[in-house]
Amino acid sequence: MPISVAMAFTSVIPSLDVSAAREIFGVNRTYLADPWYDFIACVSENTSSCEACRIDRLCTLDQLTEAHTVVVPGWPDVRQAPPGELVSAIRDAHQAGARIVAAYTGAFVVAAAGLLDGRRATTHWAHAAALAAQFPQVKVDVDALYVDEGDILTSAGGAASLDLFLHVVELDHGPAVAKALAHRLVMPSHGGGEPAHAPAPQESGGEDRVLVELLSWVTERLDSQVTVEDMAQQANVSRRTLTRHFRASTGMAPLQWLLTQRVRLAQRLLETTHLSVEQIAAQTGMGTAATLRRHFGRTVGVPPDSYRRWYRGRSEDGRGIGLVGAPVTPGRRPAVTGADSAAC
């Protein structure tokens, strides 16, 4: 069954958020993953149509409780409390088990429903102070493009709403499908387990320069077994210091970053060569085909052979489409820890 997505709004809404949600969830993209989404708009009684939004299916707010995911577009006036019927409908939908996805100032509506108390959330930087002042129990993160709290997600608005919606697609259908959709829409993809807003290592500052040189040194040795101790020794810092600067510059632990580079190299080799999975495992430092398949499948969302077939099919037809039949179970990829990390 397709994942049901309902957008909730009253008569006055920002058209950008609505258009972005419709573009991601309301356009038939079964060529990417089948089934795709079942998209409807749930509106207040005084809203009879949404022709400007190009949404054909309208229902009432009380039907939000039937949706798997509820999208809350931006609230136009953050100084004014949102309508009680909208707030109650969002609260009821969440209590019924719906995932709430709030774009832009939609966080004010979700906060008014009491759903963000004690949680991290973000909104447009210009309204972050107002959100914190009106709802002091909300942990406002002004630096995030979007915040994923599991059953409640918020974005900073504008283009960041598209990033959030693409993140939802990745959760539901896997990184390969999200990457293909981003390619289709000509927008950056933040798939592969990397934070969407992780800053790149800076070229200025002594320790940052050391880290930049270290990353270059490591990427030249992806076919070798490189340990964290090797990296710390090369950078002439302690392991603890290395980990701290890795997280500050890349958003990842050293082994997690290293695994990401190995998977990226495997992707390039699958795209550009006819090497076997065993040969690619050797050239990426994975050791065995089984290790490569495990890490590649967990990071990208599909096995290496399937990724190669998808990429070649996309290149041949020129459409930039994704893999039909990718995983459809909503959820997160597990972090790289423990025994799996040791295989990096």
mmCIF file of C-alpha atoms in Angstrom:
data_model
loop_
_atom_site.group_PDB
_atom_site.id
_atom_site.type_symbol
_atom_site.label_atom_id
_atom_site.label_comp_id
_atom_site.label_asym_id
_atom_site.label_seq_id
_atom_site.Cartn_x
_atom_site.Cartn_y
_atom_site.Cartn_z
ATOM 1 C CA MET A 1 0.000 0.000 0.000
ATOM 2 C CA PRO A 2 1.238 3.546 -0.683
ATOM 3 C CA ILE A 3 2.177 5.685 2.294
ATOM 4 C CA SER A 4 -0.646 8.144 2.947
ATOM 5 C CA VAL A 5 0.459 11.771 3.242
ATOM 6 C CA ALA A 6 -2.066 14.461 4.231
ATOM 7 C CA MET A 7 -1.282 18.155 4.238
ATOM 8 C CA ALA A 8 -3.187 20.189 6.804
ATOM 9 C CA PHE A 9 -3.967 23.862 6.388
ATOM 10 C CA THR A 10 -6.568 26.598 6.610
ATOM 11 C CA SER A 11 -7.463 29.223 4.034
ATOM 12 C CA VAL A 12 -4.211 31.223 4.295
ATOM 13 C CA ILE A 13 -0.986 29.310 3.645
ATOM 14 C CA PRO A 14 2.455 29.945 2.124
ATOM 15 C CA SER A 15 2.259 28.594 -1.423
ATOM 16 C CA LEU A 16 5.944 27.571 -1.496
ATOM 17 C CA ASP A 17 5.503 24.940 1.230
ATOM 18 C CA VAL A 18 2.382 23.578 -0.445
ATOM 19 C CA SER A 19 4.043 23.432 -3.847
ATOM 20 C CA ALA A 20 7.104 21.698 -2.399
ATOM 21 C CA ALA A 21 5.001 19.078 -0.612
ATOM 22 C CA ARG A 22 2.932 18.446 -3.726
ATOM 23 C CA GLU A 23 6.056 18.143 -5.869
ATOM 24 C CA ILE A 24 7.585 15.514 -3.591
ATOM 25 C CA PHE A 25 4.546 13.559 -2.427
ATOM 26 C CA GLY A 26 1.755 14.482 -4.851
ATOM 27 C CA VAL A 27 3.377 13.754 -8.206
ATOM 28 C CA ASN A 28 3.162 10.177 -9.452
ATOM 29 C CA ARG A 29 6.692 8.840 -9.192
ATOM 30 C CA THR A 30 6.092 5.107 -9.323
ATOM 31 C CA TYR A 31 9.004 4.929 -11.757
ATOM 32 C CA LEU A 32 11.165 5.588 -8.696
ATOM 33 C CA ALA A 33 9.395 3.323 -6.218
ATOM 34 C CA ASP A 34 6.103 1.505 -6.544
ATOM 35 C CA PRO A 35 3.924 2.206 -4.661
ATOM 36 C CA TRP A 36 4.698 5.911 -4.170
ATOM 37 C CA TYR A 37 2.601 8.188 -1.916
ATOM 38 C CA ASP A 38 -1.132 8.740 -1.614
ATOM 39 C CA PHE A 39 -1.335 12.533 -1.230
ATOM 40 C CA ILE A 40 -4.361 14.544 -0.103
ATOM 41 C CA ALA A 41 -5.015 17.949 1.451
ATOM 42 C CA CYS A 42 -7.086 18.226 4.623
ATOM 43 C CA VAL A 43 -8.518 21.718 4.996
ATOM 44 C CA SER A 44 -10.832 23.687 7.210
ATOM 45 C CA GLU A 45 -14.491 23.962 6.262
ATOM 46 C CA ASN A 46 -14.111 27.505 4.926
ATOM 47 C CA THR A 47 -11.605 26.331 2.294
ATOM 48 C CA SER A 48 -13.504 24.939 -0.663
ATOM 49 C CA SER A 49 -10.641 24.516 -3.126
ATOM 50 C CA CYS A 50 -6.938 24.910 -3.642
ATOM 51 C CA GLU A 51 -6.698 25.402 -7.373
ATOM 52 C CA ALA A 52 -3.606 27.586 -7.079
ATOM 53 C CA CYS A 53 -1.875 24.696 -5.288
ATOM 54 C CA ARG A 54 -2.918 22.219 -8.005
ATOM 55 C CA ILE A 55 -4.245 19.788 -5.403
ATOM 56 C CA ASP A 56 -7.319 17.918 -6.554
ATOM 57 C CA ARG A 57 -8.123 15.773 -3.532
ATOM 58 C CA LEU A 58 -9.471 17.722 -0.560
ATOM 59 C CA CYS A 59 -10.867 16.383 2.704
ATOM 60 C CA THR A 60 -11.717 17.767 6.125
ATOM 61 C CA LEU A 61 -9.310 18.174 9.015
ATOM 62 C CA ASP A 62 -10.898 15.371 11.023
ATOM 63 C CA GLN A 63 -9.604 12.912 8.427
ATOM 64 C CA LEU A 64 -6.000 13.627 9.400
ATOM 65 C CA THR A 65 -6.183 10.768 11.894
ATOM 66 C CA GLU A 66 -6.270 8.328 8.972
ATOM 67 C CA ALA A 67 -2.937 9.503 7.540
ATOM 68 C CA HIS A 68 0.457 7.920 8.046
ATOM 69 C CA THR A 69 2.226 11.289 7.641
ATOM 70 C CA VAL A 70 0.842 14.788 8.178
ATOM 71 C CA VAL A 71 2.572 17.749 6.517
ATOM 72 C CA VAL A 72 2.075 21.110 8.243
ATOM 73 C CA PRO A 73 3.011 24.044 5.982
ATOM 74 C CA GLY A 74 4.154 27.384 7.351
ATOM 75 C CA TRP A 75 1.806 29.455 9.478
ATOM 76 C CA PRO A 76 1.653 32.956 7.892
ATOM 77 C CA ASP A 77 1.541 35.108 11.040
ATOM 78 C CA VAL A 78 3.577 33.786 13.951
ATOM 79 C CA ARG A 79 2.236 36.584 16.184
ATOM 80 C CA GLN A 80 -1.264 35.162 15.858
ATOM 81 C CA ALA A 81 -2.294 31.862 17.388
ATOM 82 C CA PRO A 82 -3.275 29.248 14.780
ATOM 83 C CA PRO A 83 -6.930 28.183 14.680
ATOM 84 C CA GLY A 84 -7.963 25.803 17.425
ATOM 85 C CA GLU A 85 -9.466 23.363 14.926
ATOM 86 C CA LEU A 86 -6.131 23.063 13.116
ATOM 87 C CA VAL A 87 -4.160 22.638 16.343
ATOM 88 C CA SER A 88 -6.587 20.001 17.648
ATOM 89 C CA ALA A 89 -6.517 18.118 14.353
ATOM 90 C CA ILE A 90 -2.697 17.975 14.392
ATOM 91 C CA ARG A 91 -2.701 16.781 18.000
ATOM 92 C CA ASP A 92 -5.323 14.118 17.298
ATOM 93 C CA ALA A 93 -3.426 12.872 14.248
ATOM 94 C CA HIS A 94 -0.242 12.513 16.272
ATOM 95 C CA GLN A 95 -2.074 10.662 19.013
ATOM 96 C CA ALA A 96 -3.437 8.345 16.338
ATOM 97 C CA GLY A 97 0.145 7.504 15.332
ATOM 98 C CA ALA A 98 0.811 9.919 12.479
ATOM 99 C CA ARG A 99 4.275 11.217 11.723
ATOM 100 C CA ILE A 100 4.201 15.035 11.773
ATOM 101 C CA VAL A 101 6.355 16.932 9.257
ATOM 102 C CA ALA A 102 6.326 20.706 9.799
ATOM 103 C CA ALA A 103 7.806 23.060 7.212
ATOM 104 C CA TYR A 104 9.002 26.587 7.910
ATOM 105 C CA THR A 105 6.768 28.228 10.562
ATOM 106 C CA GLY A 106 4.535 25.180 10.700
ATOM 107 C CA ALA A 107 6.587 24.479 13.826
ATOM 108 C CA PHE A 108 4.456 27.129 15.586
ATOM 109 C CA VAL A 109 1.315 25.087 14.866
ATOM 110 C CA VAL A 110 2.926 21.881 16.114
ATOM 111 C CA ALA A 111 4.260 23.671 19.199
ATOM 112 C CA ALA A 112 0.794 25.077 19.900
ATOM 113 C CA ALA A 113 -0.436 21.490 19.937
ATOM 114 C CA GLY A 114 2.088 20.757 22.694
ATOM 115 C CA LEU A 115 3.946 18.230 20.557
ATOM 116 C CA LEU A 116 7.348 19.941 20.670
ATOM 117 C CA ASP A 117 7.662 20.270 24.443
ATOM 118 C CA GLY A 118 11.079 18.986 25.473
ATOM 119 C CA ARG A 119 12.050 18.305 21.854
ATOM 120 C CA ARG A 120 14.509 19.835 19.415
ATOM 121 C CA ALA A 121 12.954 21.765 16.553
ATOM 122 C CA THR A 122 13.903 24.359 13.998
ATOM 123 C CA THR A 123 12.188 27.093 12.020
ATOM 124 C CA HIS A 124 13.219 30.033 9.859
ATOM 125 C CA TRP A 125 16.057 31.915 11.548
ATOM 126 C CA ALA A 126 14.018 35.144 11.524
ATOM 127 C CA HIS A 127 11.338 33.500 13.680
ATOM 128 C CA ALA A 128 13.518 31.322 15.911
ATOM 129 C CA ALA A 129 13.510 33.822 18.776
ATOM 130 C CA ALA A 130 9.721 34.117 18.598
ATOM 131 C CA LEU A 131 9.337 30.336 18.702
ATOM 132 C CA ALA A 132 11.603 30.114 21.739
ATOM 133 C CA ALA A 133 9.790 32.975 23.485
ATOM 134 C CA GLN A 134 6.264 31.679 22.835
ATOM 135 C CA PHE A 135 7.133 28.056 23.601
ATOM 136 C CA PRO A 136 10.015 28.026 26.116
ATOM 137 C CA GLN A 137 9.864 24.240 26.497
ATOM 138 C CA VAL A 138 10.903 23.779 22.878
ATOM 139 C CA LYS A 139 14.636 23.321 22.236
ATOM 140 C CA VAL A 140 15.038 25.591 19.219
ATOM 141 C CA ASP A 141 18.009 24.763 16.962
ATOM 142 C CA VAL A 142 18.557 27.803 14.784
ATOM 143 C CA ASP A 143 21.505 26.268 12.869
ATOM 144 C CA ALA A 144 19.783 23.161 11.493
ATOM 145 C CA LEU A 145 18.289 22.891 8.015
ATOM 146 C CA TYR A 146 15.900 20.357 9.472
ATOM 147 C CA VAL A 147 15.504 18.365 12.672
ATOM 148 C CA ASP A 148 14.360 14.744 12.752
ATOM 149 C CA GLU A 149 12.910 13.693 16.115
ATOM 150 C CA GLY A 150 11.488 10.470 14.772
ATOM 151 C CA ASP A 151 7.742 11.036 14.826
ATOM 152 C CA ILE A 152 8.054 14.834 14.498
ATOM 153 C CA LEU A 153 10.245 16.601 11.948
ATOM 154 C CA THR A 154 10.719 20.340 11.381
ATOM 155 C CA SER A 155 12.547 22.436 8.777
ATOM 156 C CA ALA A 156 13.989 25.933 8.555
ATOM 157 C CA GLY A 157 11.728 26.851 5.654
ATOM 158 C CA GLY A 158 12.191 27.814 2.031
ATOM 159 C CA ALA A 159 14.551 25.449 0.251
ATOM 160 C CA ALA A 160 15.159 23.638 3.564
ATOM 161 C CA SER A 161 11.590 22.316 3.361
ATOM 162 C CA LEU A 162 12.526 20.504 0.159
ATOM 163 C CA ASP A 163 15.544 19.066 1.974
ATOM 164 C CA LEU A 164 13.242 17.836 4.740
ATOM 165 C CA PHE A 165 10.735 16.288 2.326
ATOM 166 C CA LEU A 166 13.579 14.578 0.476
ATOM 167 C CA HIS A 167 14.804 13.252 3.824
ATOM 168 C CA VAL A 168 11.337 11.773 4.418
ATOM 169 C CA VAL A 169 11.538 10.031 1.043
ATOM 170 C CA GLU A 170 14.904 8.605 2.073
ATOM 171 C CA LEU A 171 13.434 7.276 5.317
ATOM 172 C CA ASP A 172 10.519 5.677 3.481
ATOM 173 C CA HIS A 173 12.112 4.418 0.270
ATOM 174 C CA GLY A 174 15.852 4.341 0.844
ATOM 175 C CA PRO A 175 18.833 6.540 -0.103
ATOM 176 C CA ALA A 176 19.001 5.383 -3.735
ATOM 177 C CA VAL A 177 15.456 6.545 -4.447
ATOM 178 C CA ALA A 178 15.991 9.852 -2.604
ATOM 179 C CA LYS A 179 19.186 10.445 -4.565
ATOM 180 C CA ALA A 180 17.411 9.697 -7.841
ATOM 181 C CA LEU A 181 14.583 12.082 -6.965
ATOM 182 C CA ALA A 182 17.064 14.814 -6.045
ATOM 183 C CA HIS A 183 18.742 14.283 -9.412
ATOM 184 C CA ARG A 184 15.387 14.517 -11.121
ATOM 185 C CA LEU A 185 14.626 17.811 -9.364
ATOM 186 C CA VAL A 186 18.154 19.129 -9.953
ATOM 187 C CA MET A 187 18.814 19.648 -6.259
ATOM 188 C CA PRO A 188 21.591 18.463 -3.947
ATOM 189 C CA SER A 189 21.168 15.090 -2.277
ATOM 190 C CA HIS A 190 22.206 14.582 1.332
ATOM 191 C CA GLY A 191 21.892 10.808 1.265
ATOM 192 C CA GLY A 192 24.407 8.194 2.298
ATOM 193 C CA GLY A 193 24.051 8.851 6.010
ATOM 194 C CA GLU A 194 25.791 12.232 6.021
ATOM 195 C CA PRO A 195 24.278 15.121 7.953
ATOM 196 C CA ALA A 196 22.544 17.522 5.590
ATOM 197 C CA HIS A 197 24.344 20.549 6.958
ATOM 198 C CA ALA A 198 27.671 19.079 8.037
ATOM 199 C CA PRO A 199 30.324 21.709 7.266
ATOM 200 C CA ALA A 200 33.277 20.797 5.108
ATOM 201 C CA PRO A 201 36.726 20.971 6.686
ATOM 202 C CA GLN A 202 37.947 24.555 6.664
ATOM 203 C CA GLU A 203 41.120 25.615 4.935
ATOM 204 C CA SER A 204 42.050 28.102 7.644
ATOM 205 C CA GLY A 205 43.426 27.444 11.105
ATOM 206 C CA GLY A 206 46.345 25.194 12.048
ATOM 207 C CA GLU A 207 44.466 22.094 13.169
ATOM 208 C CA ASP A 208 41.942 22.433 10.323
ATOM 209 C CA ARG A 209 44.764 22.450 7.810
ATOM 210 C CA VAL A 210 46.158 19.317 9.429
ATOM 211 C CA LEU A 211 42.763 17.643 9.104
ATOM 212 C CA VAL A 212 42.430 18.640 5.448
ATOM 213 C CA GLU A 213 45.855 17.146 4.747
ATOM 214 C CA LEU A 214 44.894 14.023 6.697
ATOM 215 C CA LEU A 215 41.689 13.512 4.692
ATOM 216 C CA SER A 216 43.691 13.723 1.491
ATOM 217 C CA TRP A 217 46.202 11.227 2.878
ATOM 218 C CA VAL A 218 43.451 8.782 3.837
ATOM 219 C CA THR A 219 41.560 9.006 0.526
ATOM 220 C CA GLU A 220 44.750 8.009 -1.288
ATOM 221 C CA ARG A 221 44.881 4.829 0.813
ATOM 222 C CA LEU A 222 41.309 3.571 0.727
ATOM 223 C CA ASP A 223 42.533 0.227 -0.601
ATOM 224 C CA SER A 224 44.569 -0.268 2.571
ATOM 225 C CA GLN A 225 43.601 -1.078 6.135
ATOM 226 C CA VAL A 226 43.779 2.314 7.863
ATOM 227 C CA THR A 227 43.020 2.504 11.580
ATOM 228 C CA VAL A 228 42.115 5.456 13.768
ATOM 229 C CA GLU A 229 45.538 5.118 15.382
ATOM 230 C CA ASP A 230 47.165 5.427 11.940
ATOM 231 C CA MET A 231 45.144 8.550 11.255
ATOM 232 C CA ALA A 232 45.967 10.100 14.639
ATOM 233 C CA GLN A 233 49.668 9.355 14.171
ATOM 234 C CA GLN A 234 49.626 10.893 10.684
ATOM 235 C CA ALA A 235 47.906 14.013 12.041
ATOM 236 C CA ASN A 236 50.247 14.051 15.054
ATOM 237 C CA VAL A 237 47.361 14.325 17.521
ATOM 238 C CA SER A 238 45.774 12.036 20.081
ATOM 239 C CA ARG A 239 42.902 9.753 19.118
ATOM 240 C CA ARG A 240 40.525 11.767 21.296
ATOM 241 C CA THR A 241 41.586 15.051 19.670
ATOM 242 C CA LEU A 242 41.261 13.510 16.224
ATOM 243 C CA THR A 243 37.718 12.335 16.946
ATOM 244 C CA ARG A 244 36.717 15.750 18.286
ATOM 245 C CA HIS A 245 37.967 17.590 15.194
ATOM 246 C CA PHE A 246 36.462 15.011 12.854
ATOM 247 C CA ARG A 247 33.042 15.534 14.403
ATOM 248 C CA ALA A 248 33.417 19.323 14.307
ATOM 249 C CA SER A 249 34.496 19.370 10.657
ATOM 250 C CA THR A 250 32.553 16.491 9.101
ATOM 251 C CA GLY A 251 29.806 15.638 11.582
ATOM 252 C CA MET A 252 31.113 12.074 11.811
ATOM 253 C CA ALA A 253 33.472 9.916 13.821
ATOM 254 C CA PRO A 254 36.710 9.001 11.970
ATOM 255 C CA LEU A 255 35.681 5.417 11.145
ATOM 256 C CA GLN A 256 32.224 6.535 10.044
ATOM 257 C CA TRP A 257 33.771 9.090 7.702
ATOM 258 C CA LEU A 258 36.223 6.485 6.405
ATOM 259 C CA LEU A 259 33.412 4.017 5.703
ATOM 260 C CA THR A 260 31.500 6.731 3.841
ATOM 261 C CA GLN A 261 34.532 7.358 1.603
ATOM 262 C CA ARG A 262 34.891 3.630 0.921
ATOM 263 C CA VAL A 263 31.240 3.368 -0.066
ATOM 264 C CA ARG A 264 31.532 6.452 -2.280
ATOM 265 C CA LEU A 265 34.536 4.922 -4.032
ATOM 266 C CA ALA A 266 32.585 1.692 -4.472
ATOM 267 C CA GLN A 267 29.754 3.694 -6.053
ATOM 268 C CA ARG A 268 32.139 5.331 -8.520
ATOM 269 C CA LEU A 269 33.696 1.989 -9.448
ATOM 270 C CA LEU A 270 30.258 0.428 -9.939
ATOM 271 C CA GLU A 271 29.289 3.376 -12.144
ATOM 272 C CA THR A 272 32.439 3.580 -14.256
ATOM 273 C CA THR A 273 34.020 0.103 -14.397
ATOM 274 C CA HIS A 274 33.158 -3.528 -15.021
ATOM 275 C CA LEU A 275 35.074 -4.731 -11.967
ATOM 276 C CA SER A 276 33.437 -7.523 -9.992
ATOM 277 C CA VAL A 277 32.118 -6.936 -6.497
ATOM 278 C CA GLU A 278 35.076 -8.917 -5.157
ATOM 279 C CA GLN A 279 37.545 -6.688 -7.013
ATOM 280 C CA ILE A 280 35.788 -3.539 -5.830
ATOM 281 C CA ALA A 281 35.851 -4.840 -2.259
ATOM 282 C CA ALA A 282 39.628 -5.162 -2.538
ATOM 283 C CA GLN A 283 40.105 -1.711 -4.096
ATOM 284 C CA THR A 284 37.955 -0.012 -1.449
ATOM 285 C CA GLY A 285 39.609 -1.696 1.514
ATOM 286 C CA MET A 286 36.462 -3.656 2.412
ATOM 287 C CA GLY A 287 38.356 -6.933 2.191
ATOM 288 C CA THR A 288 35.560 -9.255 1.141
ATOM 289 C CA ALA A 289 32.501 -9.032 -1.069
ATOM 290 C CA ALA A 290 30.326 -9.886 1.935
ATOM 291 C CA THR A 291 31.653 -6.902 3.892
ATOM 292 C CA LEU A 292 31.145 -4.604 0.921
ATOM 293 C CA ARG A 293 27.583 -5.815 0.387
ATOM 294 C CA ARG A 294 26.740 -5.338 4.061
ATOM 295 C CA HIS A 295 28.061 -1.774 4.344
ATOM 296 C CA PHE A 296 26.995 -0.720 0.844
ATOM 297 C CA GLY A 297 23.450 -2.009 1.301
ATOM 298 C CA ARG A 298 23.079 -0.351 4.687
ATOM 299 C CA THR A 299 24.448 3.013 3.484
ATOM 300 C CA VAL A 300 22.996 3.265 -0.033
ATOM 301 C CA GLY A 301 19.869 1.207 0.529
ATOM 302 C CA VAL A 302 20.404 -1.402 -2.196
ATOM 303 C CA PRO A 303 23.039 -4.108 -2.908
ATOM 304 C CA PRO A 304 26.015 -3.219 -5.154
ATOM 305 C CA ASP A 305 24.745 -5.279 -8.102
ATOM 306 C CA SER A 306 21.333 -3.613 -7.959
ATOM 307 C CA TYR A 307 22.939 -0.183 -7.749
ATOM 308 C CA ARG A 308 25.019 -0.908 -10.864
ATOM 309 C CA ARG A 309 21.950 -2.047 -12.816
ATOM 310 C CA TRP A 310 20.012 1.034 -11.676
ATOM 311 C CA TYR A 311 22.811 3.430 -12.595
ATOM 312 C CA ARG A 312 23.344 1.909 -16.026
ATOM 313 C CA GLY A 313 19.617 1.927 -16.720
ATOM 314 C CA ARG A 314 19.446 5.576 -15.732
ATOM 315 C CA SER A 315 22.394 6.446 -17.967
ATOM 316 C CA GLU A 316 20.963 4.574 -20.946
ATOM 317 C CA ASP A 317 17.497 6.130 -20.901
ATOM 318 C CA GLY A 318 18.699 9.588 -19.849
ATOM 319 C CA ARG A 319 15.775 10.166 -17.500
ATOM 320 C CA GLY A 320 17.704 10.240 -14.253
ATOM 321 C CA ILE A 321 15.200 7.870 -12.646
ATOM 322 C CA GLY A 322 15.722 5.660 -9.650
ATOM 323 C CA LEU A 323 15.395 2.084 -8.625
ATOM 324 C CA VAL A 324 11.924 0.542 -8.814
ATOM 325 C CA GLY A 325 11.154 -1.668 -5.872
ATOM 326 C CA ALA A 326 13.545 -0.096 -3.375
ATOM 327 C CA PRO A 327 12.817 -0.694 0.352
ATOM 328 C CA VAL A 328 9.517 0.909 1.408
ATOM 329 C CA THR A 329 9.584 0.379 5.158
ATOM 330 C CA PRO A 330 9.903 3.719 6.986
ATOM 331 C CA GLY A 331 12.841 3.895 9.376
ATOM 332 C CA ARG A 332 16.406 4.983 9.958
ATOM 333 C CA ARG A 333 19.662 3.409 8.940
ATOM 334 C CA PRO A 334 21.556 2.065 11.950
ATOM 335 C CA ALA A 335 24.698 3.911 12.941
ATOM 336 C CA VAL A 336 28.116 2.435 12.188
ATOM 337 C CA THR A 337 29.259 1.146 15.530
ATOM 338 C CA GLY A 338 30.843 -1.779 17.280
ATOM 339 C CA ALA A 339 31.930 -4.801 15.286
ATOM 340 C CA ASP A 340 30.796 -3.319 11.990
ATOM 341 C CA SER A 341 33.062 -0.316 12.529
ATOM 342 C CA ALA A 342 36.052 -2.569 12.984
ATOM 343 C CA ALA A 343 35.641 -3.820 9.437
ATOM 344 C CA CYS A 344 36.333 -0.358 8.044
#
